[in-house]
Short mmCIF file of C-alpha atoms in Angstrom, two decimals:
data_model
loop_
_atom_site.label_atom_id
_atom_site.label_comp_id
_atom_site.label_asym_id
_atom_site.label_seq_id
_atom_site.Cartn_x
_atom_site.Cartn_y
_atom_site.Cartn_z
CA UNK A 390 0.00 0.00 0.00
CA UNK A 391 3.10 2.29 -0.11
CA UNK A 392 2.81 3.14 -3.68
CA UNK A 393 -1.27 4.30 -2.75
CA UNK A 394 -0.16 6.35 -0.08
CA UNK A 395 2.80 7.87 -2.15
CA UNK A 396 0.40 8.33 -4.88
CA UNK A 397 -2.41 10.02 -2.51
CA UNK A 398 0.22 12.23 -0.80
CA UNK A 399 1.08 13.36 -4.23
CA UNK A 400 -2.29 14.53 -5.73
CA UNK A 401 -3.37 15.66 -2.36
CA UNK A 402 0.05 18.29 -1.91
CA UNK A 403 0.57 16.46 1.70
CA UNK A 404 3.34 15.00 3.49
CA UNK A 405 3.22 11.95 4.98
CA UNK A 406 4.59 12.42 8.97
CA UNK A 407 4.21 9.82 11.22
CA UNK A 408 3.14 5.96 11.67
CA UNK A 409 1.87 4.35 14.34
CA UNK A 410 3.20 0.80 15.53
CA UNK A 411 -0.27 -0.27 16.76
CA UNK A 412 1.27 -4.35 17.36
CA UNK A 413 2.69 -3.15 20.28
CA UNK A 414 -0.71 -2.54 22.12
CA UNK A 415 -2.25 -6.07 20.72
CA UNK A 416 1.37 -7.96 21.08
CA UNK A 417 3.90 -7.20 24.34
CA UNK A 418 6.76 -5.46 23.24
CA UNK A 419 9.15 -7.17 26.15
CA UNK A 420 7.57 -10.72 26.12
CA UNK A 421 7.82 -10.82 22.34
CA UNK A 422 11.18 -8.98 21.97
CA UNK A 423 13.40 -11.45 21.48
CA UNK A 424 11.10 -13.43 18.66
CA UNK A 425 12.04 -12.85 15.29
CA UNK A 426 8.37 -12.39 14.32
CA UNK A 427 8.87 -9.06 16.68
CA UNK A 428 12.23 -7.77 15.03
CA UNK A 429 11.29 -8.69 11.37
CA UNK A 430 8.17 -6.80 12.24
CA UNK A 431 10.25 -3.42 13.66
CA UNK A 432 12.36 -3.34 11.21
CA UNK A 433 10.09 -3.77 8.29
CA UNK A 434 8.21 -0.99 9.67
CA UNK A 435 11.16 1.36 10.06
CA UNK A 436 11.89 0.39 6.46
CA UNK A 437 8.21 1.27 5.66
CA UNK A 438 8.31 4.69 7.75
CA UNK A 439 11.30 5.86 5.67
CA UNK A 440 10.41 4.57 2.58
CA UNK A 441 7.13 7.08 2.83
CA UNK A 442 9.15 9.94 4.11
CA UNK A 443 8.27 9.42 8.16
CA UNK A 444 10.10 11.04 10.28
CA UNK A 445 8.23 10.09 13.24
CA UNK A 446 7.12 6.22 14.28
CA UNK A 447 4.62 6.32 17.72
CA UNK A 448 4.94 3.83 20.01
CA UNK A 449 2.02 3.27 22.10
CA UNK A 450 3.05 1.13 25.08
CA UNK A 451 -0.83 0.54 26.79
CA UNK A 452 -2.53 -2.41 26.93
CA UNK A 453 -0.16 -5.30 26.36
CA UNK A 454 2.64 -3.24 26.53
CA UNK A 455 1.64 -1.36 29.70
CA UNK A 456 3.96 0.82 31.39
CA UNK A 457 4.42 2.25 34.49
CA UNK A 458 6.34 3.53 37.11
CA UNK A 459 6.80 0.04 38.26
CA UNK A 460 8.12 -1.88 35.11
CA UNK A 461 9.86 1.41 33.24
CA UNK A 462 13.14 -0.15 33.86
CA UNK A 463 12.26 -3.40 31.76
CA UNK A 464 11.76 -1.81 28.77
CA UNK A 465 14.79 0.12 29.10
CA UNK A 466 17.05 -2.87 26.97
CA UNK A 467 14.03 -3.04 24.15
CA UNK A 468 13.56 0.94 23.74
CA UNK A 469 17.15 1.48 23.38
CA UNK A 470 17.54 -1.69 20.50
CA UNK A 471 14.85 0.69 18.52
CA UNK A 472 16.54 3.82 19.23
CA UNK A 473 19.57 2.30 17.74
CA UNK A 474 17.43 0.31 14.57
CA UNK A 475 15.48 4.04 14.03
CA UNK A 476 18.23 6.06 14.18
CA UNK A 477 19.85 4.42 10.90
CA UNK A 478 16.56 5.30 9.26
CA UNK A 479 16.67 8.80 11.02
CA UNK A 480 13.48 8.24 12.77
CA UNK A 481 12.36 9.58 15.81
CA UNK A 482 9.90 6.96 18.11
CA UNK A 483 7.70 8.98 19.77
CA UNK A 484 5.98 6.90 23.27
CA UNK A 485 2.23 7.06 23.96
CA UNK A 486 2.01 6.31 27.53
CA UNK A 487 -0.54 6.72 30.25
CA UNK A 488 2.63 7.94 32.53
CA UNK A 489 2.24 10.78 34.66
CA UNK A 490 4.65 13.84 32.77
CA UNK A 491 7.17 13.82 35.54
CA UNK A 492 7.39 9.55 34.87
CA UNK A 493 7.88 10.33 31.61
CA UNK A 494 10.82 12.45 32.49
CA UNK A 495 12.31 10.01 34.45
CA UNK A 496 11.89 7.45 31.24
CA UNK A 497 13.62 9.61 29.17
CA UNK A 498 16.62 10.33 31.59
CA UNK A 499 16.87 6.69 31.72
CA UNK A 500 17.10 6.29 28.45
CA UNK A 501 19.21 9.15 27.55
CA UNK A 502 18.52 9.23 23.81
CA UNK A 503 17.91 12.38 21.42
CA UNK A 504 15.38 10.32 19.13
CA UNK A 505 12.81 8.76 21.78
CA UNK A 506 10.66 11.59 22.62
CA UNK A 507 6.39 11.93 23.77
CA UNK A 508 3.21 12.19 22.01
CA UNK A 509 1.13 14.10 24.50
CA UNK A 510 -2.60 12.86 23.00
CA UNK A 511 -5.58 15.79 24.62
CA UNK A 512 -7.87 13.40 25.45
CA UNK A 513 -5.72 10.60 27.28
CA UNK A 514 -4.27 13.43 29.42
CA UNK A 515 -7.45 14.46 29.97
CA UNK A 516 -8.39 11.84 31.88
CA UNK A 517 -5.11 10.81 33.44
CA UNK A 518 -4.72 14.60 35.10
CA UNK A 519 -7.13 17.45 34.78
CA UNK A 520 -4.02 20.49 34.47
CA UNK A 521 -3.10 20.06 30.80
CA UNK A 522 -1.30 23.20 30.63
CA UNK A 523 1.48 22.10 33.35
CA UNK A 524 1.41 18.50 32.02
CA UNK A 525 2.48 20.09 28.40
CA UNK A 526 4.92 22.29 30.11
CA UNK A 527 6.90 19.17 31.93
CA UNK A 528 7.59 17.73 28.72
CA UNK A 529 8.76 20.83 27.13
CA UNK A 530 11.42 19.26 25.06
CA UNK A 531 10.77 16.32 25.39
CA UNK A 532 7.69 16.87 23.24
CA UNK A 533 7.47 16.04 19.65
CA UNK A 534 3.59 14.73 18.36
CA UNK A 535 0.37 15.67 19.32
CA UNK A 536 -3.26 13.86 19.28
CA UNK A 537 -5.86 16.20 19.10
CA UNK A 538 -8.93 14.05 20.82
CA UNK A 539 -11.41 14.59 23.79
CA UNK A 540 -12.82 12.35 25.76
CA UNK A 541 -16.05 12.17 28.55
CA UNK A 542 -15.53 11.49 31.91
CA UNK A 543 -16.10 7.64 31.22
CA UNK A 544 -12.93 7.45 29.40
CA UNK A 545 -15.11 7.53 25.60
CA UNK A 546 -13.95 9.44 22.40
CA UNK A 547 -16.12 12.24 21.80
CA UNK A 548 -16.62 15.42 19.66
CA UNK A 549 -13.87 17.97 19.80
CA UNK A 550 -15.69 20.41 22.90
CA UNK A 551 -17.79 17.90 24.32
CA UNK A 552 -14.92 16.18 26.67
CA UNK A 553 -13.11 17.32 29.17
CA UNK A 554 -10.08 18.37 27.45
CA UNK A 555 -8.80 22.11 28.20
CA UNK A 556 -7.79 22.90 24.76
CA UNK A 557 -6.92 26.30 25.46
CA UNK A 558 -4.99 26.14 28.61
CA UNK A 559 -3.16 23.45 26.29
CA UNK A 560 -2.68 25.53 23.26
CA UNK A 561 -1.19 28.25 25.97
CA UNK A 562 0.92 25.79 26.71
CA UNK A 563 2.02 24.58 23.36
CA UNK A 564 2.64 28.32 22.43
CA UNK A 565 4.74 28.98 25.78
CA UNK A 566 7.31 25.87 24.81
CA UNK A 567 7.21 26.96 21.57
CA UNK A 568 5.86 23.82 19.96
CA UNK A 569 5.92 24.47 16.08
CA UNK A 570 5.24 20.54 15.12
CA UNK A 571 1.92 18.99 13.30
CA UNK A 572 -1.03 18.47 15.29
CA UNK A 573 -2.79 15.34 14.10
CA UNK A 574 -6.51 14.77 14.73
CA UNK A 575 -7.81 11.64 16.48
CA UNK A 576 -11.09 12.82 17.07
CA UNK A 577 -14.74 11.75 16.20
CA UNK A 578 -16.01 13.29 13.18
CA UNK A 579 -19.96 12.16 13.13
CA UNK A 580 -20.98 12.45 9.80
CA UNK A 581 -20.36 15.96 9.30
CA UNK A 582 -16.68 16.51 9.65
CA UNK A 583 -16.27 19.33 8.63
#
């Protein structure tokens, strides 16, 4: 489906950005690490990402990948393997976690790397901490891709203004670290989206 995309990007004067690695939430990323399956999979898509001009490949480690302040440490050998594969593709893995900002932090001074950085997705914050604005400011520069979504207080997608997300004490925020980056909309769209 490469060619497709290459071909819609094309006729539709846009650049493709960023891929997300959805295996890791079905498939976990430190049980199934050292399986081939796992690595042919990584670096196929790393091939892919660059192949379509991606600069960015999101990792989201929920579900079977869950982390936590708890198990951070054990996915310190596995992250820094795909820092390593990325960088040769000069891709940046951006982590979509349900980590508190300051966690993060500590994740990333663990790591130590200049290509692992955060997605910080609206609606998931929204739920995990009501002040978006200081969460966004934590990750300053650490922060590299952005979900726009809202959710209800039951945890469910909803219309952009319908959720709980602050979007202008977050948009404050993006403007005081001086985030310049693409926003990209996960967001119901009803059947009007426009």
């Amino acid at each position: 489906g490469r060619s497709e995309i290459k071909n819609l990007c094309s006729n539709n004067k846009i650049n493709a950005y960023s891929i997300v690695c959805d295996r890791s939430i079905e498939h976990s990323l430190i049980d199934d690490f050292n399986n081939n399956s796992c690595n042919h999979y990584i670096n196929n898509l790393f091939l892919a990402a660059s192949d379509l001009a991606c600069s960015i490949v999101v990792l989201p480690l929920m579900e079977e990948s869950y982390i936590d302040s708890d198990n951070m440490h054990k996915f310190s050998d596995t992250l820094n393997f795909l820092s390593n594969e990325a960088m040769k593709h000069n891709i940046t893995i951006c982590l979509e976690t349900h980590l508190k900002s300051r966690d993060l932090l500590d994740l990333f001074e663990l790591m130590n790397k200049d290509n692992i950085k955060a997605v910080f997705d609206t609606g998931n914050r929204c739920i995990l901490d009501e002040n978006i604005y200081s969460e966004t400011l934590i990750l300053n520069k650490y922060l590299k891709h952005v979900h726009i979504k809202d959710k209800d207080i039951d945890g469910n997608n909803v219309i952009l203004g319908d959720g709980l997300a602050n979007f202008k004490d977050f948009f404050l925020a993006l403007n005081e670290i001086n985030y310049s980056g693409p926003l990209v909309f996960e967001t119901q769209r009803t059947s009007n989206p426009i």
